[in-house]
Amino acid sequence: LAKTTQPISMDSYEGQEVNITCSHNNIATNDYITWYQQFPSQGPRFIIQGYKTKVTNEVASLFIPADRKSSTLSLPRVSLSDTAVYYCLVGPPPNSGYSTLTFGKGTMLLVSP
Amino acid sequence: DAGVIQSPRHEVTEMGQEVTLRCKPISGHDYLFWYRQTMMRGLELLIYFNNNVPIDDSGMPEDRFSAKMPNASFSTLKIQPSEPRDSAVYFCASSLEGFVGGETDTQYFGPGTRLTVL
């Protein structure tokens, strides 16, 4: 079971780029890396998923180095509405079951004016 | 689509009472998940279903917890008897598929049920 380690919290200001790094030293060959976002009083929401190198969508970018032991979620020009908890998840590999997919405690991002 | 629907949104009960949480997944989704979230433990997967069949309930904390999915559009999570340590936010989520070539299909979460057991 690949365990993830993220900072507990981060602070930023509007308009800045925010990079949240997640460590997953025991990632398995077939594991994917997925990030979710959770606003207060809401359920988590999918942001981005990747396997290696770089993935970009309309919301964020995900950078994954060659050894895949870490990943970085990049949020360009954050706004106050990006204040949320961000979860890094690793796995599960095919046919292993969702029980290996754990959310952990995430990173609380606070964006200030 | 209205998204995943959960009821009630808030539940306050006394220790020893039975609690039933309800979930309606997104139509057409084959997977349904029940999670519990607390400050201490974060978001934990309790159980998940595929095509109404429970696949993995290893996250269910103890026998007081049970979950059912009688049809594709409805699931319940029951706690009997409830205890104060069960106080948490319970989320239901659904996804269209499980794994797509290794990728985990996007899970869509409901708004959650905030349970308080006094």
Short mmCIF file of C-alpha atoms in Angstrom, two decimals:
data_model
loop_
_atom_site.label_atom_id
_atom_site.label_comp_id
_atom_site.label_asym_id
_atom_site.label_seq_id
_atom_site.Cartn_x
_atom_site.Cartn_y
_atom_site.Cartn_z
CA LEU A 1 0.00 0.00 0.00
CA ALA A 2 1.60 3.21 -1.19
CA LYS A 3 1.47 5.81 1.57
CA THR A 4 1.46 9.50 0.75
CA THR A 5 2.93 12.39 2.69
CA GLN A 6 1.78 15.97 2.16
CA PRO A 7 2.26 19.20 4.07
CA ILE A 8 -0.53 19.77 6.55
CA SER A 9 -1.13 23.33 5.42
CA MET A 10 0.06 26.03 3.02
CA ASP A 11 -0.60 29.75 2.75
CA SER A 12 -0.67 31.84 -0.40
CA TYR A 13 -1.95 35.12 -1.82
CA GLU A 14 -4.27 35.77 -4.68
CA GLY A 15 -2.59 35.66 -8.07
CA GLN A 16 0.32 33.51 -6.97
CA GLU A 17 1.20 30.08 -8.27
CA VAL A 18 0.90 27.36 -5.66
CA ASN A 19 2.78 24.09 -5.77
CA ILE A 20 1.80 21.27 -3.42
CA THR A 21 4.18 18.34 -3.30
CA CYS A 22 3.23 14.84 -2.32
CA SER A 23 5.72 12.09 -1.46
CA HIS A 24 4.93 8.49 -2.30
CA ASN A 25 8.15 6.54 -1.99
CA ASN A 26 6.49 3.13 -2.19
CA ILE A 27 4.48 3.75 -5.31
CA ALA A 28 3.92 0.58 -7.34
CA THR A 29 4.62 0.25 -11.03
CA ASN A 30 0.97 0.34 -12.01
CA ASP A 31 -0.18 3.01 -9.56
CA TYR A 32 -1.65 6.24 -10.83
CA ILE A 33 -1.48 9.53 -8.94
CA THR A 34 -4.72 11.40 -8.40
CA TRP A 35 -5.52 14.71 -6.73
CA TYR A 36 -8.85 15.74 -5.24
CA GLN A 37 -10.03 19.07 -3.86
CA GLN A 38 -12.46 19.50 -0.99
CA PHE A 39 -14.24 22.69 0.02
CA PRO A 40 -15.73 23.07 3.49
CA SER A 41 -19.01 21.22 3.92
CA GLN A 42 -18.68 19.54 0.54
CA GLY A 43 -17.48 16.20 -0.76
CA PRO A 44 -14.11 15.92 -2.51
CA ARG A 45 -13.92 16.77 -6.20
CA PHE A 46 -11.54 15.27 -8.76
CA ILE A 47 -8.87 17.66 -10.03
CA ILE A 48 -6.31 15.74 -12.04
CA GLN A 49 -4.73 12.35 -12.53
CA GLY A 50 -1.46 11.21 -14.08
CA TYR A 51 1.06 8.41 -14.38
CA LYS A 52 4.31 10.11 -15.36
CA THR A 53 5.82 13.35 -16.70
CA LYS A 54 3.33 16.18 -16.91
CA VAL A 55 -0.43 16.39 -17.15
CA THR A 56 -2.34 19.63 -17.60
CA ASN A 57 -6.02 20.45 -17.66
CA GLU A 58 -8.08 23.61 -17.33
CA VAL A 59 -7.70 23.61 -13.56
CA ALA A 60 -4.17 22.49 -12.71
CA SER A 61 -0.96 20.82 -13.77
CA LEU A 62 0.56 17.69 -12.33
CA PHE A 63 4.30 17.15 -12.46
CA ILE A 64 5.67 13.66 -11.90
CA PRO A 65 9.44 13.04 -11.98
CA ALA A 66 10.94 10.00 -13.63
CA ASP A 67 11.26 8.01 -10.39
CA ARG A 68 7.58 8.76 -9.57
CA LYS A 69 8.37 8.90 -5.85
CA SER A 70 6.74 12.29 -5.60
CA SER A 71 4.35 14.49 -7.50
CA THR A 72 3.56 18.19 -7.50
CA LEU A 73 0.16 19.74 -8.03
CA SER A 74 0.49 23.21 -9.51
CA LEU A 75 -2.32 25.73 -9.30
CA PRO A 76 -1.68 28.80 -11.48
CA ARG A 77 -2.74 32.23 -10.18
CA VAL A 78 -4.84 31.09 -7.24
CA SER A 79 -7.89 32.98 -6.11
CA LEU A 80 -9.70 33.10 -2.79
CA SER A 81 -12.03 30.37 -4.03
CA ASP A 82 -9.11 27.95 -4.25
CA THR A 83 -9.00 27.81 -0.46
CA ALA A 84 -9.64 24.13 0.18
CA VAL A 85 -8.08 20.86 1.26
CA TYR A 86 -6.11 19.06 -1.45
CA TYR A 87 -5.66 15.30 -1.32
CA CYS A 88 -2.98 13.27 -3.06
CA LEU A 89 -3.90 9.65 -3.73
CA VAL A 90 -1.83 6.82 -5.15
CA GLY A 91 -3.16 3.64 -6.72
CA PRO A 92 -4.92 1.36 -6.82
CA PRO A 93 -3.38 -0.88 -9.40
CA PRO A 94 -5.79 -2.85 -11.56
CA ASN A 95 -7.79 -5.54 -9.79
CA SER A 96 -6.42 -4.69 -6.38
CA GLY A 97 -9.57 -3.08 -5.14
CA TYR A 98 -10.44 0.37 -3.95
CA SER A 99 -9.47 -0.45 -0.39
CA THR A 100 -5.95 0.50 -1.35
CA LEU A 101 -7.07 3.99 -2.32
CA THR A 102 -6.74 6.18 0.77
CA PHE A 103 -7.30 9.91 1.02
CA GLY A 104 -5.22 10.72 4.09
CA LYS A 105 -5.53 14.13 5.73
CA GLY A 106 -4.60 16.30 2.77
CA THR A 107 -3.10 19.78 2.57
CA MET A 108 -5.14 22.76 3.74
CA LEU A 109 -4.48 25.63 1.33
CA LEU A 110 -5.44 29.08 2.55
CA VAL A 111 -5.45 31.85 -0.03
CA SER A 112 -5.48 35.39 1.32
CA PRO A 113 -6.25 38.70 -0.43
CA ASP B 1 -27.93 15.19 -13.56
CA ALA B 2 -28.47 16.19 -9.95
CA GLY B 3 -25.30 14.50 -8.82
CA VAL B 4 -25.03 12.15 -5.87
CA ILE B 5 -27.85 12.76 -3.41
CA GLN B 6 -27.54 12.05 0.28
CA SER B 7 -30.05 12.28 3.07
CA PRO B 8 -30.36 13.50 5.67
CA ARG B 9 -27.81 16.32 5.51
CA HIS B 10 -27.61 16.48 9.27
CA GLU B 11 -28.50 13.89 11.87
CA VAL B 12 -28.38 14.25 15.63
CA THR B 13 -29.16 11.21 17.69
CA GLU B 14 -28.54 9.74 21.07
CA MET B 15 -26.17 6.93 21.87
CA GLY B 16 -27.75 3.53 21.33
CA GLN B 17 -30.15 4.64 18.63
CA GLU B 18 -30.21 3.24 15.13
CA VAL B 19 -29.08 5.59 12.38
CA THR B 20 -29.74 5.11 8.66
CA LEU B 21 -27.99 7.18 6.04
CA ARG B 22 -29.22 7.18 2.45
CA CYS B 23 -27.58 7.66 -0.89
CA LYS B 24 -28.72 7.93 -4.49
CA PRO B 25 -25.81 7.59 -6.92
CA ILE B 26 -25.57 9.23 -10.30
CA SER B 27 -27.69 7.32 -12.77
CA GLY B 28 -25.68 4.84 -14.80
CA HIS B 29 -22.76 4.67 -12.41
CA ASP B 30 -21.68 1.13 -11.61
CA TYR B 31 -19.65 1.86 -8.47
CA LEU B 32 -20.84 3.25 -5.16
CA PHE B 33 -18.64 4.15 -2.21
CA TRP B 34 -19.26 5.03 1.43
CA TYR B 35 -16.65 7.14 3.23
CA ARG B 36 -16.33 8.57 6.71
CA GLN B 37 -14.46 11.77 7.48
CA THR B 38 -13.19 12.96 10.85
CA MET B 39 -10.56 15.46 11.88
CA MET B 40 -8.46 12.75 13.46
CA ARG B 41 -8.53 10.14 10.72
CA GLY B 42 -9.27 12.10 7.57
CA LEU B 43 -11.36 10.51 4.83
CA GLU B 44 -11.67 6.74 5.15
CA LEU B 45 -13.25 4.32 2.72
CA LEU B 46 -15.77 2.11 4.52
CA ILE B 47 -17.20 -0.07 1.76
CA TYR B 48 -17.80 -0.04 -1.95
CA PHE B 49 -20.23 -1.74 -4.31
CA ASN B 50 -19.97 -2.75 -7.94
CA ASN B 51 -23.27 -3.33 -9.71
CA ASN B 52 -25.07 -3.43 -6.34
CA VAL B 53 -22.76 -6.12 -4.96
CA PRO B 54 -20.51 -5.32 -1.99
CA ILE B 55 -16.94 -5.84 -3.13
CA ASP B 56 -14.83 -4.76 -0.18
CA ASP B 57 -16.10 -3.95 3.29
CA SER B 58 -12.74 -4.14 5.04
CA GLY B 59 -13.04 -0.50 6.02
CA MET B 60 -16.24 -1.01 7.99
CA PRO B 61 -15.18 -0.35 11.58
CA GLU B 62 -17.22 -3.05 13.30
CA ASP B 63 -20.37 -5.12 13.21
CA ARG B 64 -22.49 -2.18 14.26
CA PHE B 65 -22.07 -0.85 10.72
CA SER B 66 -23.87 -2.38 7.77
CA ALA B 67 -24.47 -1.24 4.20
CA LYS B 68 -26.87 -2.38 1.55
CA MET B 69 -27.58 -1.58 -2.07
CA PRO B 70 -30.93 -3.13 -2.98
CA ASN B 71 -30.90 -1.60 -6.45
CA ALA B 72 -28.77 0.55 -8.74
CA SER B 73 -30.29 3.80 -7.52
CA PHE B 74 -30.24 3.44 -3.76
CA SER B 75 -27.92 2.51 -0.94
CA THR B 76 -28.07 2.72 2.84
CA LEU B 77 -25.49 2.80 5.59
CA LYS B 78 -26.85 1.75 8.94
CA ILE B 79 -25.31 2.08 12.38
CA GLN B 80 -26.94 0.08 15.15
CA PRO B 81 -26.43 0.89 17.96
CA SER B 82 -24.76 4.25 17.43
CA GLU B 83 -22.00 5.55 19.69
CA PRO B 84 -20.51 9.03 20.20
CA ARG B 85 -17.30 7.98 18.42
CA ASP B 86 -19.37 7.43 15.28
CA SER B 87 -19.85 11.20 15.00
CA ALA B 88 -18.42 12.20 11.63
CA VAL B 89 -19.36 13.32 8.14
CA TYR B 90 -20.37 10.38 5.99
CA PHE B 91 -19.93 10.73 2.24
CA CYS B 92 -21.35 8.66 -0.53
CA ALA B 93 -19.65 8.69 -3.93
CA SER B 94 -20.22 7.00 -7.26
CA SER B 95 -18.20 6.41 -10.39
CA LEU B 96 -19.05 5.23 -13.86
CA GLU B 97 -16.34 2.63 -13.94
CA GLY B 98 -13.70 1.30 -11.60
CA PHE B 99 -10.44 1.14 -13.42
CA VAL B 100 -9.74 2.16 -16.97
CA GLY B 101 -6.39 0.72 -17.97
CA GLY B 102 -5.06 1.38 -14.48
CA GLU B 103 -6.55 4.84 -14.15
CA THR B 104 -8.99 5.26 -11.34
CA ASP B 105 -12.26 6.54 -12.71
CA THR B 106 -13.40 9.84 -11.26
CA GLN B 107 -15.48 9.53 -8.12
CA TYR B 108 -18.30 12.02 -7.69
CA PHE B 109 -19.08 12.79 -4.10
CA GLY B 110 -22.35 13.74 -2.49
CA PRO B 111 -22.68 16.64 -0.04
CA GLY B 112 -22.31 14.34 2.95
CA THR B 113 -24.33 13.63 6.08
CA ARG B 114 -23.07 15.19 9.28
CA LEU B 115 -23.81 12.73 12.07
CA THR B 116 -23.67 13.72 15.71
CA VAL B 117 -24.19 11.05 18.33
CA LEU B 118 -24.74 12.46 21.80
#
